[in-house]
Amino acid sequence: METISENRCFGGVQGVYKHASDVCQCDMTFAVFLPAEAEHGPVPVLWFLSGLTCTHENAMTKAGAQAWAAQHGIALVYPDTSPRGEGVADDDAYDLGQGAGFYVNATQDPWKPHFQMWDYITDELPALLGANFALDMGSQSICGHSMGGHGALTMAMSLPGRFQSVSAFAPICHPTASDWGRKQFTAYLGADETKWAPHDATLLMREKGFQGPVLIDTGTDDQFGDLLGTQHLAEALAARRQYAHLRFQKGYDHSYFFIASFMEDHVAFHAEALYQ
């Protein structure tokens, strides 16, 4: 593991690191914020999965989570959204290829050799983090934005007991019924739609639900609202009587200004679950 940078931040350390990923077969970059408490022992972990076109850096610099994480003594992990580099497949469209991994394990060429983002986020990166940082990997929660909200919700419901809580900002809620999903799942997973269902938050909520609390914020002026399918997830939440807060925030769009406006709420929400 290579240290790219480490900076003092709200009494803790904001670091950026790079390592050779076995599952993605390329170098992967990620960021970790460690609060001051990590100097004395392992601290709880909050993952933040970013959206289309983002890297580890977008949320790290724009979401404003470090101040609130420092207040609660929680570490933040910001993975990249896809494999990258020479020899890694890509596409001219912003919503496919590098920057658009959709947190799935690709089974189709040319994506299969590198685009193994599910295994990277749920297996390889947690093992690396646990071995190299003062993190309590038995106390984790997960959050995400847009494509990352899709990833956070699907991972939380598919890995019972892994995460204490899950939240999302403007998540892609029903990708099997959206152009932000059908296109990518066809490319990465093939035309058999039965292979898509494990990566659809609405379908997972109908089938499994989540054992902990759920918080979702979406702006009423979100310019991508038609692609998100929030109404479908709302119906699934209600049908299952899932313990959840689904909030439509008046006047907010899809941007990091929206995320930063409600990040304090999300970190406090996760802190309550992590410190029960």
PDB file of C-alpha atoms in Angstrom, residues 32 34 49 97 111 117 126 128 146 153 180 186 218 228 259:
ATOM      1  CA  VAL A  32      -9.640   7.231   4.755  1.00  0.00           C
ATOM      2  CA  LEU A  34      -9.293   8.798  10.886  1.00  0.00           C
ATOM      3  CA  LEU A  49     -19.853   5.189  -2.007  1.00  0.00           C
ATOM      4  CA  GLY A  97     -16.901   2.149 -17.926  1.00  0.00           C
ATOM      5  CA  TRP A 111     -15.508  -5.514 -18.483  1.00  0.00           C
ATOM      6  CA  MET A 117     -16.382  -3.777  -7.781  1.00  0.00           C
ATOM      7  CA  PRO A 126     -12.251  -4.233   4.021  1.00  0.00           C
ATOM      8  CA  LEU A 128      -6.852  -4.215   3.584  1.00  0.00           C
ATOM      9  CA  SER A 146     -26.758   8.265  -6.635  1.00  0.00           C
ATOM     10  CA  LEU A 153     -28.536  -0.055  -0.278  1.00  0.00           C
ATOM     11  CA  TRP A 180     -29.436   4.221 -15.133  1.00  0.00           C
ATOM     12  CA  THR A 186     -26.768  -5.410 -19.846  1.00  0.00           C
ATOM     13  CA  THR A 218     -33.746  13.077  -2.308  1.00  0.00           C
ATOM     14  CA  LEU A 228     -33.900   7.365  -9.681  1.00  0.00           C
ATOM     15  CA  ILE A 259     -25.179  16.304   0.082  1.00  0.00           C
TER      16      ILE A 259
END
